[in-house]
């Protein structure tokens, strides 16, 4: 009889280099060329075609937003690569917001079993969140990111000049994620971010705040390699935030939904006696600075909330998990915690 063979595999750690500056595309030439003999540039068609000025470059404009995160679009890109005889020695450059990066990341991870990849995030949210951490994917049957992989780019160019044209609502989406990460990371970063908010978002300290947010996300993602549940912390505000998106049929921006989600989840931490009233009030004031006048515009029966909350990936055996805080910057556990339905009901009624 053959004995079972136990094969232990581990992924070689991959290194991503994150570069900061303005009008970086010209400086990025050597890095992009190092990705492969050919280059495929997948970019948001509302932006100008990137001036890559490299030989053997195929430009593929896509419509930004959830419509580009369809399997059909991924297939169309694969077909274009095949018809242009792009092989394993091809580098992918993605220029756009989170939707374009998620799509391009997935193509890069799977085409020829993996192509080298470079990101130019063009929204604030993509800079501080979507470009970092390696997650990619497409939506299937209306489920977001149903199919995807974890695959890191070799380079991420955080080019602040893209922010000049960004509309306020897109800026708000990014700010909410920047706020979120500080709340689960450290009291010092919370204070720094509060100061940036009160000083005026356009100042140079804002670029430093972007830098810090990226550094915090990288640190948490790296820590999660040892303990995967740490990645839950990135979901502060998202358990209730995602439920709000579902209840409102995605007619609310992700940022505003997560903003309300952080208010409600902060309230639960406060009501359970973990977070002081003063800290909870401060948190709410900052959130109102980011999303002025925000409120839940419609009431929903609690059973509708429960149905929406059950879709959350952190819900285990029907139990709702949220990230609790003991202090702004200090999570109650280094992961999400199970909370009672009563606590959730009180919070969503309060909202
Ligand atoms: N992979 C991850 O870890 C991760 C994390 C967070 C979000 N995401 C994904 O990211 C997507 C949301 O990202 P997003 O908000 O960047 O969305 P997006 O790519 O849809 O961009 C939002 C809008 O901004 C426009 N835009 C992009 N750059 C611009 C610029 N410089 N100036 C003016 N307009 C510009 C786009 O054309 C689009 O209309 C979602 O699909 C979400 O699932 C992924
Ligand atoms: Zn989010």
mmCIF file of C-alpha atoms and ligand atoms in Angstrom:
data_model
loop_
_atom_site.group_PDB
_atom_site.id
_atom_site.type_symbol
_atom_site.label_atom_id
_atom_site.label_comp_id
_atom_site.label_asym_id
_atom_site.label_seq_id
_atom_site.Cartn_x
_atom_site.Cartn_y
_atom_site.Cartn_z
ATOM 1 C CA UNK A 1 0.000 0.000 0.000
ATOM 2 C CA UNK A 2 1.193 3.484 -0.745
ATOM 3 C CA UNK A 3 1.346 5.774 2.243
ATOM 4 C CA UNK A 4 -0.204 9.206 1.779
ATOM 5 C CA UNK A 5 2.277 11.853 0.736
ATOM 6 C CA UNK A 6 1.996 15.042 2.721
ATOM 7 C CA UNK A 7 3.214 17.960 0.664
ATOM 8 C CA UNK A 8 3.746 21.215 2.474
ATOM 9 C CA UNK A 9 3.868 24.244 0.246
ATOM 10 C CA UNK A 10 4.346 27.835 1.052
ATOM 11 C CA UNK A 11 4.234 30.827 -1.176
ATOM 12 C CA UNK A 12 7.498 32.594 -1.593
ATOM 13 C CA UNK A 13 7.072 35.996 0.010
ATOM 14 C CA UNK A 14 6.751 38.550 -2.729
ATOM 15 C CA UNK A 15 7.935 42.085 -2.429
ATOM 16 C CA UNK A 16 5.984 45.107 -3.637
ATOM 17 C CA UNK A 17 7.660 48.471 -3.912
ATOM 18 C CA UNK A 18 5.409 51.451 -3.255
ATOM 19 C CA UNK A 19 6.700 54.666 -4.843
ATOM 20 C CA UNK A 20 5.285 58.138 -4.037
ATOM 21 C CA UNK A 21 5.339 61.401 -5.959
ATOM 22 C CA UNK A 22 3.681 63.462 -8.678
ATOM 23 C CA UNK A 23 3.610 62.861 -12.443
ATOM 24 C CA UNK A 24 5.418 59.587 -11.915
ATOM 25 C CA UNK A 25 4.680 57.852 -15.188
ATOM 26 C CA UNK A 26 7.883 59.010 -16.895
ATOM 27 C CA UNK A 27 10.002 57.949 -13.896
ATOM 28 C CA UNK A 28 8.280 54.577 -13.918
ATOM 29 C CA UNK A 29 9.573 53.646 -17.366
ATOM 30 C CA UNK A 30 12.461 51.469 -16.176
ATOM 31 C CA UNK A 31 10.332 49.707 -13.588
ATOM 32 C CA UNK A 32 7.623 48.957 -16.129
ATOM 33 C CA UNK A 33 10.153 47.710 -18.660
ATOM 34 C CA UNK A 34 11.554 45.368 -16.038
ATOM 35 C CA UNK A 35 8.182 43.620 -15.847
ATOM 36 C CA UNK A 36 8.491 41.972 -19.241
ATOM 37 C CA UNK A 37 9.291 42.218 -22.922
ATOM 38 C CA UNK A 38 5.750 43.336 -23.767
ATOM 39 C CA UNK A 39 3.478 45.631 -21.826
ATOM 40 C CA UNK A 40 -0.289 45.608 -21.560
ATOM 41 C CA UNK A 41 -1.792 48.755 -20.101
ATOM 42 C CA UNK A 42 -5.333 48.343 -18.755
ATOM 43 C CA UNK A 43 -6.694 51.775 -17.911
ATOM 44 C CA UNK A 44 -9.862 53.648 -16.990
ATOM 45 C CA UNK A 45 -11.094 55.103 -20.284
ATOM 46 C CA UNK A 46 -12.268 58.343 -18.653
ATOM 47 C CA UNK A 47 -8.613 59.139 -17.918
ATOM 48 C CA UNK A 48 -6.129 60.239 -20.573
ATOM 49 C CA UNK A 49 -4.260 57.352 -22.186
ATOM 50 C CA UNK A 50 -1.148 56.949 -20.047
ATOM 51 C CA UNK A 51 1.969 58.263 -21.830
ATOM 52 C CA UNK A 52 3.914 55.056 -21.434
ATOM 53 C CA UNK A 53 6.088 55.514 -24.495
ATOM 54 C CA UNK A 54 7.386 51.958 -24.397
ATOM 55 C CA UNK A 55 7.857 49.544 -27.302
ATOM 56 C CA UNK A 56 5.410 46.624 -27.660
ATOM 57 C CA UNK A 57 2.670 48.169 -25.590
ATOM 58 C CA UNK A 58 -0.978 47.241 -25.980
ATOM 59 C CA UNK A 59 -3.461 49.760 -24.534
ATOM 60 C CA UNK A 60 -6.788 48.389 -23.332
ATOM 61 C CA UNK A 61 -9.233 51.066 -22.110
ATOM 62 C CA UNK A 62 -12.079 49.824 -19.876
ATOM 63 C CA UNK A 63 -15.193 51.374 -18.347
ATOM 64 C CA UNK A 64 -14.512 51.988 -14.664
ATOM 65 C CA UNK A 65 -16.865 50.810 -11.949
ATOM 66 C CA UNK A 66 -18.496 47.503 -11.188
ATOM 67 C CA UNK A 67 -19.263 46.990 -14.886
ATOM 68 C CA UNK A 68 -15.589 46.326 -15.578
ATOM 69 C CA UNK A 69 -15.504 43.698 -12.841
ATOM 70 C CA UNK A 70 -17.489 41.194 -14.887
ATOM 71 C CA UNK A 71 -16.198 37.830 -16.051
ATOM 72 C CA UNK A 72 -17.054 38.863 -19.617
ATOM 73 C CA UNK A 73 -14.614 41.792 -19.463
ATOM 74 C CA UNK A 74 -11.881 39.603 -18.020
ATOM 75 C CA UNK A 75 -12.453 37.206 -20.922
ATOM 76 C CA UNK A 76 -12.293 40.045 -23.457
ATOM 77 C CA UNK A 77 -8.953 41.148 -22.041
ATOM 78 C CA UNK A 78 -7.618 37.595 -22.137
ATOM 79 C CA UNK A 79 -8.778 37.285 -25.749
ATOM 80 C CA UNK A 80 -7.010 40.536 -26.653
ATOM 81 C CA UNK A 81 -3.799 39.306 -25.018
ATOM 82 C CA UNK A 82 -4.009 35.999 -26.856
ATOM 83 C CA UNK A 83 -4.699 37.635 -30.230
ATOM 84 C CA UNK A 84 -1.680 39.926 -29.712
ATOM 85 C CA UNK A 85 0.413 36.861 -28.848
ATOM 86 C CA UNK A 86 1.238 38.099 -25.355
ATOM 87 C CA UNK A 87 3.034 35.344 -23.476
ATOM 88 C CA UNK A 88 4.441 34.868 -19.998
ATOM 89 C CA UNK A 89 7.011 37.600 -20.611
ATOM 90 C CA UNK A 90 4.372 40.323 -20.473
ATOM 91 C CA UNK A 91 3.975 42.977 -17.809
ATOM 92 C CA UNK A 92 0.561 44.367 -16.907
ATOM 93 C CA UNK A 93 0.188 48.017 -15.970
ATOM 94 C CA UNK A 94 -3.132 49.001 -14.430
ATOM 95 C CA UNK A 95 -4.117 52.663 -14.271
ATOM 96 C CA UNK A 96 -7.391 53.456 -12.541
ATOM 97 C CA UNK A 97 -9.479 53.178 -9.429
ATOM 98 C CA UNK A 98 -10.116 50.055 -7.399
ATOM 99 C CA UNK A 99 -12.373 48.494 -10.022
ATOM 100 C CA UNK A 100 -9.706 48.621 -12.740
ATOM 101 C CA UNK A 101 -6.989 47.395 -10.350
ATOM 102 C CA UNK A 102 -9.177 44.479 -9.170
ATOM 103 C CA UNK A 103 -9.822 43.435 -12.759
ATOM 104 C CA UNK A 104 -6.231 43.879 -13.947
ATOM 105 C CA UNK A 105 -4.883 42.164 -10.827
ATOM 106 C CA UNK A 106 -7.036 39.131 -11.508
ATOM 107 C CA UNK A 107 -5.984 38.978 -15.171
ATOM 108 C CA UNK A 108 -2.323 39.293 -14.138
ATOM 109 C CA UNK A 109 -2.675 36.585 -11.497
ATOM 110 C CA UNK A 110 -4.189 34.031 -13.851
ATOM 111 C CA UNK A 111 -3.042 34.704 -17.434
ATOM 112 C CA UNK A 112 -0.163 32.324 -18.268
ATOM 113 C CA UNK A 113 -0.324 31.397 -14.537
ATOM 114 C CA UNK A 114 0.825 34.848 -13.543
ATOM 115 C CA UNK A 115 2.243 37.973 -15.183
ATOM 116 C CA UNK A 116 4.259 40.649 -13.480
ATOM 117 C CA UNK A 117 2.119 43.576 -12.451
ATOM 118 C CA UNK A 118 2.300 47.294 -11.693
ATOM 119 C CA UNK A 119 -0.443 49.548 -10.309
ATOM 120 C CA UNK A 120 -1.129 53.248 -10.775
ATOM 121 C CA UNK A 121 -4.072 53.831 -8.407
ATOM 122 C CA UNK A 122 -5.903 56.968 -9.523
ATOM 123 C CA UNK A 123 -8.532 57.350 -6.778
ATOM 124 C CA UNK A 124 -7.843 58.022 -3.131
ATOM 125 C CA UNK A 125 -9.596 54.778 -2.215
ATOM 126 C CA UNK A 126 -7.468 52.808 -4.649
ATOM 127 C CA UNK A 127 -4.269 54.405 -3.282
ATOM 128 C CA UNK A 128 -4.944 53.667 0.370
ATOM 129 C CA UNK A 129 -6.952 50.483 0.060
ATOM 130 C CA UNK A 130 -7.532 48.612 -3.215
ATOM 131 C CA UNK A 131 -3.919 48.752 -4.470
ATOM 132 C CA UNK A 132 -2.575 47.385 -1.199
ATOM 133 C CA UNK A 133 -2.850 43.858 0.133
ATOM 134 C CA UNK A 134 -3.040 41.775 -3.025
ATOM 135 C CA UNK A 135 -6.770 41.060 -3.205
ATOM 136 C CA UNK A 136 -8.348 41.119 -6.661
ATOM 137 C CA UNK A 137 -11.399 39.676 -8.319
ATOM 138 C CA UNK A 138 -14.530 40.001 -10.388
ATOM 139 C CA UNK A 139 -18.209 39.980 -9.443
ATOM 140 C CA UNK A 140 -20.337 36.960 -10.313
ATOM 141 C CA UNK A 141 -24.133 36.736 -10.105
ATOM 142 C CA UNK A 142 -24.257 40.074 -8.309
ATOM 143 C CA UNK A 143 -21.901 38.866 -5.578
ATOM 144 C CA UNK A 144 -18.957 41.207 -5.271
ATOM 145 C CA UNK A 145 -15.492 39.705 -5.682
ATOM 146 C CA UNK A 146 -16.927 36.161 -5.844
ATOM 147 C CA UNK A 147 -14.019 34.947 -7.966
ATOM 148 C CA UNK A 148 -10.516 36.250 -7.414
ATOM 149 C CA UNK A 149 -7.071 35.608 -6.000
ATOM 150 C CA UNK A 150 -4.433 37.087 -3.746
ATOM 151 C CA UNK A 151 -1.621 38.366 -5.939
ATOM 152 C CA UNK A 152 0.711 41.285 -5.333
ATOM 153 C CA UNK A 153 2.017 43.786 -7.879
ATOM 154 C CA UNK A 154 5.774 44.335 -8.167
ATOM 155 C CA UNK A 155 5.300 48.105 -8.098
ATOM 156 C CA UNK A 156 2.654 50.518 -6.901
ATOM 157 C CA UNK A 157 3.078 54.125 -8.025
ATOM 158 C CA UNK A 158 1.110 56.457 -5.768
ATOM 159 C CA UNK A 159 0.912 59.513 -7.977
ATOM 160 C CA UNK A 160 -0.692 62.383 -6.048
ATOM 161 C CA UNK A 161 -1.361 64.363 -9.240
ATOM 162 C CA UNK A 162 -4.311 62.065 -10.026
ATOM 163 C CA UNK A 163 -6.099 63.464 -6.981
ATOM 164 C CA UNK A 164 -6.454 66.896 -8.598
ATOM 165 C CA UNK A 165 -9.352 65.770 -10.775
ATOM 166 C CA UNK A 166 -11.040 63.513 -8.245
ATOM 167 C CA UNK A 167 -14.666 64.464 -7.439
ATOM 168 C CA UNK A 168 -15.579 65.095 -3.786
ATOM 169 C CA UNK A 169 -17.629 61.934 -3.368
ATOM 170 C CA UNK A 170 -14.711 59.778 -4.544
ATOM 171 C CA UNK A 171 -12.425 61.659 -2.184
ATOM 172 C CA UNK A 172 -14.868 60.953 0.637
ATOM 173 C CA UNK A 173 -14.755 57.202 -0.105
ATOM 174 C CA UNK A 174 -10.990 57.244 0.368
ATOM 175 C CA UNK A 175 -11.067 59.428 3.472
ATOM 176 C CA UNK A 176 -13.469 57.041 5.172
ATOM 177 C CA UNK A 177 -11.031 54.137 4.647
ATOM 178 C CA UNK A 178 -8.129 56.293 5.873
ATOM 179 C CA UNK A 179 -10.116 57.133 8.985
ATOM 180 C CA UNK A 180 -11.003 53.450 9.451
ATOM 181 C CA UNK A 181 -7.471 52.130 9.381
ATOM 182 C CA UNK A 182 -6.227 54.602 11.994
ATOM 183 C CA UNK A 183 -9.055 53.576 14.381
ATOM 184 C CA UNK A 184 -7.828 49.975 14.483
ATOM 185 C CA UNK A 185 -4.111 50.748 14.299
ATOM 186 C CA UNK A 186 -2.853 53.096 17.013
ATOM 187 C CA UNK A 187 -3.961 56.074 19.147
ATOM 188 C CA UNK A 188 -1.010 58.086 17.734
ATOM 189 C CA UNK A 189 -2.213 57.609 14.146
ATOM 190 C CA UNK A 190 -5.762 58.494 15.251
ATOM 191 C CA UNK A 191 -4.496 61.788 16.667
ATOM 192 C CA UNK A 192 -2.428 62.559 13.583
ATOM 193 C CA UNK A 193 -5.364 61.854 11.310
ATOM 194 C CA UNK A 194 -7.682 64.012 13.445
ATOM 195 C CA UNK A 195 -5.174 66.856 13.122
ATOM 196 C CA UNK A 196 -5.003 66.427 9.332
ATOM 197 C CA UNK A 197 -8.791 66.569 9.171
ATOM 198 C CA UNK A 198 -9.045 69.714 11.236
ATOM 199 C CA UNK A 199 -6.105 71.451 9.532
ATOM 200 C CA UNK A 200 -7.509 71.260 6.038
ATOM 201 C CA UNK A 201 -7.430 68.275 3.849
ATOM 202 C CA UNK A 202 -5.611 69.934 0.930
ATOM 203 C CA UNK A 203 -2.435 70.656 2.850
ATOM 204 C CA UNK A 204 0.843 68.774 2.416
ATOM 205 C CA UNK A 205 0.065 66.819 5.561
ATOM 206 C CA UNK A 206 -2.635 65.127 3.537
ATOM 207 C CA UNK A 207 0.009 63.401 1.406
ATOM 208 C CA UNK A 208 1.658 62.265 4.632
ATOM 209 C CA UNK A 209 -1.733 60.929 5.780
ATOM 210 C CA UNK A 210 -2.003 58.911 2.554
ATOM 211 C CA UNK A 211 1.511 57.590 3.096
ATOM 212 C CA UNK A 212 0.647 56.610 6.680
ATOM 213 C CA UNK A 213 -2.595 54.888 5.668
ATOM 214 C CA UNK A 214 -0.704 52.768 3.140
ATOM 215 C CA UNK A 215 1.975 51.941 5.676
ATOM 216 C CA UNK A 216 -0.715 50.902 8.209
ATOM 217 C CA UNK A 217 -2.519 48.666 5.726
ATOM 218 C CA UNK A 218 0.746 47.000 4.699
ATOM 219 C CA UNK A 219 1.640 46.421 8.365
ATOM 220 C CA UNK A 220 -1.725 44.772 9.103
ATOM 221 C CA UNK A 221 -1.616 42.655 5.945
ATOM 222 C CA UNK A 222 1.909 41.523 6.823
ATOM 223 C CA UNK A 223 0.839 40.661 10.382
ATOM 224 C CA UNK A 224 -2.101 38.701 9.002
ATOM 225 C CA UNK A 225 0.317 36.314 7.282
ATOM 226 C CA UNK A 226 1.000 34.889 10.775
ATOM 227 C CA UNK A 227 -2.564 35.292 12.039
ATOM 228 C CA UNK A 228 -5.183 35.581 9.283
ATOM 229 C CA UNK A 229 -7.940 36.860 11.594
ATOM 230 C CA UNK A 230 -6.017 40.154 11.935
ATOM 231 C CA UNK A 231 -7.288 40.973 8.457
ATOM 232 C CA UNK A 232 -10.764 41.322 10.064
ATOM 233 C CA UNK A 233 -9.586 44.639 11.499
ATOM 234 C CA UNK A 234 -9.669 46.132 8.004
ATOM 235 C CA UNK A 235 -13.401 45.531 8.187
ATOM 236 C CA UNK A 236 -14.124 47.940 11.016
ATOM 237 C CA UNK A 237 -17.440 49.603 10.099
ATOM 238 C CA UNK A 238 -17.943 47.190 7.228
ATOM 239 C CA UNK A 239 -20.232 44.579 8.879
ATOM 240 C CA UNK A 240 -22.987 47.149 9.334
ATOM 241 C CA UNK A 241 -21.718 49.215 6.361
ATOM 242 C CA UNK A 242 -22.172 46.313 3.946
ATOM 243 C CA UNK A 243 -25.639 45.633 5.404
ATOM 244 C CA UNK A 244 -26.560 49.273 4.700
ATOM 245 C CA UNK A 245 -25.307 48.946 1.113
ATOM 246 C CA UNK A 246 -27.477 45.830 0.687
ATOM 247 C CA UNK A 247 -30.557 47.444 2.297
ATOM 248 C CA UNK A 248 -30.161 50.502 0.082
ATOM 249 C CA UNK A 249 -29.631 48.409 -3.059
ATOM 250 C CA UNK A 250 -26.161 49.936 -3.487
ATOM 251 C CA UNK A 251 -27.754 53.374 -4.010
ATOM 252 C CA UNK A 252 -25.380 54.735 -1.340
ATOM 253 C CA UNK A 253 -21.637 55.177 -1.794
ATOM 254 C CA UNK A 254 -19.376 52.646 -0.082
ATOM 255 C CA UNK A 255 -17.747 55.457 1.908
ATOM 256 C CA UNK A 256 -21.019 56.808 3.306
ATOM 257 C CA UNK A 257 -22.254 53.302 4.152
ATOM 258 C CA UNK A 258 -19.014 52.500 6.000
ATOM 259 C CA UNK A 259 -19.152 55.883 7.724
ATOM 260 C CA UNK A 260 -22.582 54.951 9.138
ATOM 261 C CA UNK A 261 -21.232 51.466 9.833
ATOM 262 C CA UNK A 262 -18.382 52.892 11.943
ATOM 263 C CA UNK A 263 -20.866 55.079 13.863
ATOM 264 C CA UNK A 264 -23.045 52.033 14.630
ATOM 265 C CA UNK A 265 -20.141 49.716 15.438
ATOM 266 C CA UNK A 266 -18.548 52.414 17.617
ATOM 267 C CA UNK A 267 -21.894 52.732 19.397
ATOM 268 C CA UNK A 268 -21.880 48.986 20.114
ATOM 269 C CA UNK A 269 -18.345 49.268 21.576
ATOM 270 C CA UNK A 270 -19.574 52.153 23.734
ATOM 271 C CA UNK A 271 -22.768 50.400 24.877
ATOM 272 C CA UNK A 272 -20.848 47.216 25.724
ATOM 273 C CA UNK A 273 -18.639 49.327 27.989
ATOM 274 C CA UNK A 274 -15.431 49.030 25.942
ATOM 275 C CA UNK A 275 -15.243 52.545 24.487
ATOM 276 C CA UNK A 276 -15.764 55.675 26.588
ATOM 277 C CA UNK A 277 -18.561 58.084 25.724
ATOM 278 C CA UNK A 278 -15.973 60.842 25.137
ATOM 279 C CA UNK A 279 -14.030 58.740 22.603
ATOM 280 C CA UNK A 280 -17.244 57.646 20.904
ATOM 281 C CA UNK A 281 -18.393 61.273 20.610
ATOM 282 C CA UNK A 282 -15.019 62.319 19.182
ATOM 283 C CA UNK A 283 -15.216 59.556 16.626
ATOM 284 C CA UNK A 284 -18.680 60.638 15.541
ATOM 285 C CA UNK A 285 -17.596 64.271 15.234
ATOM 286 C CA UNK A 286 -14.714 63.306 12.941
ATOM 287 C CA UNK A 287 -16.990 61.112 10.838
ATOM 288 C CA UNK A 288 -19.398 64.041 10.465
ATOM 289 C CA UNK A 289 -16.487 66.169 9.261
ATOM 290 C CA UNK A 290 -15.756 63.616 6.539
ATOM 291 C CA UNK A 291 -19.409 63.014 5.617
ATOM 292 C CA UNK A 292 -21.311 66.171 6.666
ATOM 293 C CA UNK A 293 -24.986 65.699 7.493
ATOM 294 C CA UNK A 294 -24.867 61.946 7.059
ATOM 295 C CA UNK A 295 -27.818 59.944 8.379
ATOM 296 C CA UNK A 296 -29.677 56.773 7.594
ATOM 297 C CA UNK A 297 -32.470 58.138 5.440
ATOM 298 C CA UNK A 298 -34.844 55.220 5.789
ATOM 299 C CA UNK A 299 -35.922 52.874 8.598
ATOM 300 C CA UNK A 300 -35.806 49.134 8.062
ATOM 301 C CA UNK A 301 -37.420 46.399 10.175
ATOM 302 C CA UNK A 302 -34.846 44.458 12.199
ATOM 303 C CA UNK A 303 -35.483 41.217 10.271
ATOM 304 C CA UNK A 304 -34.343 43.032 7.098
ATOM 305 C CA UNK A 305 -31.135 44.067 8.903
ATOM 306 C CA UNK A 306 -30.590 40.471 10.004
ATOM 307 C CA UNK A 307 -31.040 39.156 6.449
ATOM 308 C CA UNK A 308 -28.509 41.695 5.199
ATOM 309 C CA UNK A 309 -26.060 41.009 8.052
ATOM 310 C CA UNK A 310 -26.160 37.265 7.407
ATOM 311 C CA UNK A 311 -24.483 37.902 4.032
ATOM 312 C CA UNK A 312 -21.366 39.185 5.814
ATOM 313 C CA UNK A 313 -18.331 36.943 5.337
ATOM 314 C CA UNK A 314 -17.476 37.287 9.038
ATOM 315 C CA UNK A 315 -20.891 35.889 10.090
ATOM 316 C CA UNK A 316 -20.168 32.426 11.413
ATOM 317 C CA UNK A 317 -23.002 29.981 12.194
ATOM 318 C CA UNK A 318 -25.495 32.825 12.221
ATOM 319 C CA UNK A 319 -23.468 34.885 14.721
ATOM 320 C CA UNK A 320 -22.646 38.455 13.814
ATOM 321 C CA UNK A 321 -19.032 39.598 14.158
ATOM 322 C CA UNK A 322 -17.874 43.177 14.284
ATOM 323 C CA UNK A 323 -14.625 44.929 15.170
ATOM 324 C CA UNK A 324 -14.924 46.410 18.666
ATOM 325 C CA UNK A 325 -12.708 49.178 20.032
ATOM 326 C CA UNK A 326 -11.556 49.809 23.592
ATOM 327 C CA UNK A 327 -10.092 53.123 22.568
ATOM 328 C CA UNK A 328 -9.726 54.882 19.240
ATOM 329 C CA UNK A 329 -6.718 53.085 17.765
ATOM 330 C CA UNK A 330 -6.987 50.034 20.032
ATOM 331 C CA UNK A 331 -9.197 47.126 18.968
ATOM 332 C CA UNK A 332 -10.802 45.049 21.748
ATOM 333 C CA UNK A 333 -9.399 41.892 20.125
ATOM 334 C CA UNK A 334 -6.920 41.583 17.253
ATOM 335 C CA UNK A 335 -9.865 40.355 15.163
ATOM 336 C CA UNK A 336 -13.632 40.833 14.969
ATOM 337 C CA UNK A 337 -15.723 39.794 17.978
ATOM 338 C CA UNK A 338 -19.049 38.024 18.206
ATOM 339 C CA UNK A 339 -21.825 40.376 19.333
ATOM 340 C CA UNK A 340 -25.379 39.663 20.445
ATOM 341 C CA UNK A 341 -28.368 40.416 18.239
ATOM 342 C CA UNK A 342 -29.680 42.701 20.998
ATOM 343 C CA UNK A 343 -26.545 44.857 20.829
ATOM 344 C CA UNK A 344 -26.807 45.094 17.040
ATOM 345 C CA UNK A 345 -30.532 45.864 17.197
ATOM 346 C CA UNK A 346 -29.981 48.681 19.676
ATOM 347 C CA UNK A 347 -27.257 50.175 17.461
ATOM 348 C CA UNK A 348 -29.197 50.075 14.204
ATOM 349 C CA UNK A 349 -32.288 51.532 15.916
ATOM 350 C CA UNK A 350 -30.090 54.312 17.318
ATOM 351 C CA UNK A 351 -28.526 55.022 13.903
HETATM 352 N N1 LIG B 1 -8.732 44.720 -3.734
HETATM 353 C C1 LIG B 1 -9.010 45.348 -2.613
HETATM 354 O O1 LIG B 1 -8.401 45.106 -1.560
HETATM 355 C C2 LIG B 1 -10.081 46.393 -2.614
HETATM 356 C C3 LIG B 1 -10.231 47.246 -1.506
HETATM 357 C C4 LIG B 1 -11.194 48.226 -1.569
HETATM 358 C C5 LIG B 1 -12.000 48.362 -2.688
HETATM 359 N N2 LIG B 1 -11.826 47.500 -3.730
HETATM 360 C C6 LIG B 1 -12.666 47.624 -4.945
HETATM 361 O O2 LIG B 1 -12.433 48.904 -5.505
HETATM 362 C C7 LIG B 1 -13.597 49.324 -6.222
HETATM 363 C C8 LIG B 1 -13.901 50.742 -5.815
HETATM 364 O O3 LIG B 1 -12.768 51.536 -6.107
HETATM 365 P P1 LIG B 1 -12.865 53.049 -6.564
HETATM 366 O O4 LIG B 1 -13.761 53.791 -5.664
HETATM 367 O O5 LIG B 1 -11.490 53.516 -6.790
HETATM 368 O O6 LIG B 1 -13.734 52.870 -7.872
HETATM 369 P P2 LIG B 1 -13.643 53.072 -9.446
HETATM 370 O O7 LIG B 1 -12.507 52.390 -10.074
HETATM 371 O O8 LIG B 1 -14.996 52.641 -9.877
HETATM 372 O O9 LIG B 1 -13.493 54.642 -9.608
HETATM 373 C C9 LIG B 1 -14.516 55.502 -9.150
HETATM 374 C C10 LIG B 1 -14.791 56.617 -10.163
HETATM 375 O O10 LIG B 1 -13.699 57.526 -10.170
HETATM 376 C C11 LIG B 1 -13.300 57.783 -11.509
HETATM 377 N N3 LIG B 1 -11.873 58.124 -11.457
HETATM 378 C C12 LIG B 1 -10.818 57.308 -11.295
HETATM 379 N N4 LIG B 1 -9.690 58.018 -11.172
HETATM 380 C C13 LIG B 1 -10.022 59.312 -11.320
HETATM 381 C C14 LIG B 1 -9.294 60.531 -11.295
HETATM 382 N N5 LIG B 1 -7.983 60.559 -11.071
HETATM 383 N N6 LIG B 1 -9.974 61.688 -11.477
HETATM 384 C C15 LIG B 1 -11.320 61.677 -11.661
HETATM 385 N N7 LIG B 1 -12.055 60.568 -11.672
HETATM 386 C C16 LIG B 1 -11.423 59.400 -11.505
HETATM 387 C C17 LIG B 1 -13.647 56.531 -12.259
HETATM 388 O O11 LIG B 1 -13.774 56.761 -13.647
HETATM 389 C C18 LIG B 1 -14.960 56.144 -11.594
HETATM 390 O O12 LIG B 1 -16.021 56.851 -12.161
HETATM 391 C C19 LIG B 1 -14.694 48.342 -5.861
HETATM 392 O O13 LIG B 1 -14.912 47.472 -6.936
HETATM 393 C C20 LIG B 1 -14.143 47.581 -4.675
HETATM 394 O O14 LIG B 1 -14.614 46.258 -4.601
HETATM 395 C C21 LIG B 1 -10.889 46.547 -3.727
HETATM 396 ZN ZN1 LIG B 2 -14.246 49.543 2.383
#
